[in-house]
Amino acid sequence: LLYGALRQEYSAGASVLLSAVVFAMCHPPLSFVAVCSLGIACAVARERTAGLAVPMAVHAFYNLIVVSVGALS
């Protein structure tokens, strides 16, 4: 949702990076790089598909991996 608002004012590249950084800042500091990467992937998916279904699926898959790895530890 943030990406869409930013995209109305800024280029795709700037919107992707800014929304990903803000998204990562809302998560624990140790996960910044991973979550920022996730934010970039979701914003690029949003730009390419113009919908939310693919970014939501990417986020759900990421969460599945994080929970699965956590369960194995």
Short mmCIF file of C-alpha atoms in Angstrom, two decimals:
data_model
loop_
_atom_site.label_atom_id
_atom_site.label_comp_id
_atom_site.label_asym_id
_atom_site.label_seq_id
_atom_site.Cartn_x
_atom_site.Cartn_y
_atom_site.Cartn_z
CA LEU A 1 0.00 0.00 0.00
CA LEU A 2 2.85 2.37 0.78
CA TYR A 3 4.43 1.57 -2.56
CA GLY A 4 1.28 2.59 -4.42
CA ALA A 5 1.15 5.94 -2.63
CA LEU A 6 4.84 6.59 -3.27
CA ARG A 7 4.50 5.57 -6.93
CA GLN A 8 2.05 8.41 -7.54
CA GLU A 9 4.78 10.92 -6.67
CA TYR A 10 8.11 9.21 -7.46
CA SER A 11 9.74 6.94 -10.03
CA ALA A 12 9.40 3.17 -9.76
CA GLY A 13 13.00 2.76 -8.59
CA ALA A 14 12.75 5.38 -5.86
CA SER A 15 9.38 4.03 -4.73
CA VAL A 16 10.70 0.46 -4.57
CA LEU A 17 13.72 1.43 -2.47
CA LEU A 18 11.91 3.82 -0.15
CA SER A 19 8.98 1.48 0.53
CA ALA A 20 11.37 -1.43 1.13
CA VAL A 21 13.43 0.55 3.64
CA VAL A 22 10.33 1.74 5.51
CA PHE A 23 8.98 -1.84 5.52
CA ALA A 24 12.29 -3.14 6.91
CA MET A 25 12.37 -0.45 9.59
CA CYS A 26 9.07 -1.81 10.93
CA HIS A 27 10.75 -5.16 11.69
CA PRO A 28 13.49 -6.24 14.12
CA PRO A 29 16.88 -4.65 13.33
CA LEU A 30 18.68 -7.97 12.89
CA SER A 31 16.37 -8.86 10.01
CA PHE A 32 16.83 -5.54 8.17
CA VAL A 33 18.69 -6.92 5.14
CA ALA A 34 16.38 -9.91 4.67
CA VAL A 35 13.20 -7.89 5.17
CA CYS A 36 14.44 -5.05 2.95
CA SER A 37 15.09 -7.65 0.23
CA LEU A 38 11.57 -8.97 0.75
CA GLY A 39 10.23 -5.43 0.49
CA ILE A 40 12.06 -4.93 -2.80
CA ALA A 41 10.70 -8.21 -4.17
CA CYS A 42 7.15 -7.34 -3.14
CA ALA A 43 7.34 -3.80 -4.56
CA VAL A 44 8.75 -5.07 -7.87
CA ALA A 45 5.97 -7.67 -8.02
CA ARG A 46 3.43 -4.92 -7.33
CA GLU A 47 4.89 -2.76 -10.11
CA ARG A 48 4.90 -5.60 -12.63
CA THR A 49 1.46 -7.03 -11.86
CA ALA A 50 -0.38 -3.87 -10.74
CA GLY A 51 -2.11 -5.99 -8.11
CA LEU A 52 -1.61 -7.21 -4.56
CA ALA A 53 -2.05 -10.97 -5.02
CA VAL A 54 1.53 -11.69 -6.13
CA PRO A 55 3.19 -9.49 -3.47
CA MET A 56 0.98 -11.13 -0.83
CA ALA A 57 2.02 -14.58 -2.08
CA VAL A 58 5.71 -13.59 -2.00
CA HIS A 59 5.31 -12.33 1.58
CA ALA A 60 3.44 -15.49 2.63
CA PHE A 61 6.16 -17.69 1.12
CA TYR A 62 8.84 -15.70 2.97
CA ASN A 63 6.91 -16.09 6.23
CA LEU A 64 6.58 -19.83 5.61
CA ILE A 65 10.35 -20.13 5.19
CA VAL A 66 11.05 -18.06 8.35
CA VAL A 67 8.61 -20.10 10.44
CA SER A 68 9.88 -23.40 9.04
CA VAL A 69 13.52 -22.53 9.74
CA GLY A 70 12.56 -21.36 13.22
CA ALA A 71 10.74 -24.63 13.89
CA LEU A 72 13.81 -26.64 12.83
CA SER A 73 16.12 -24.73 15.16
#
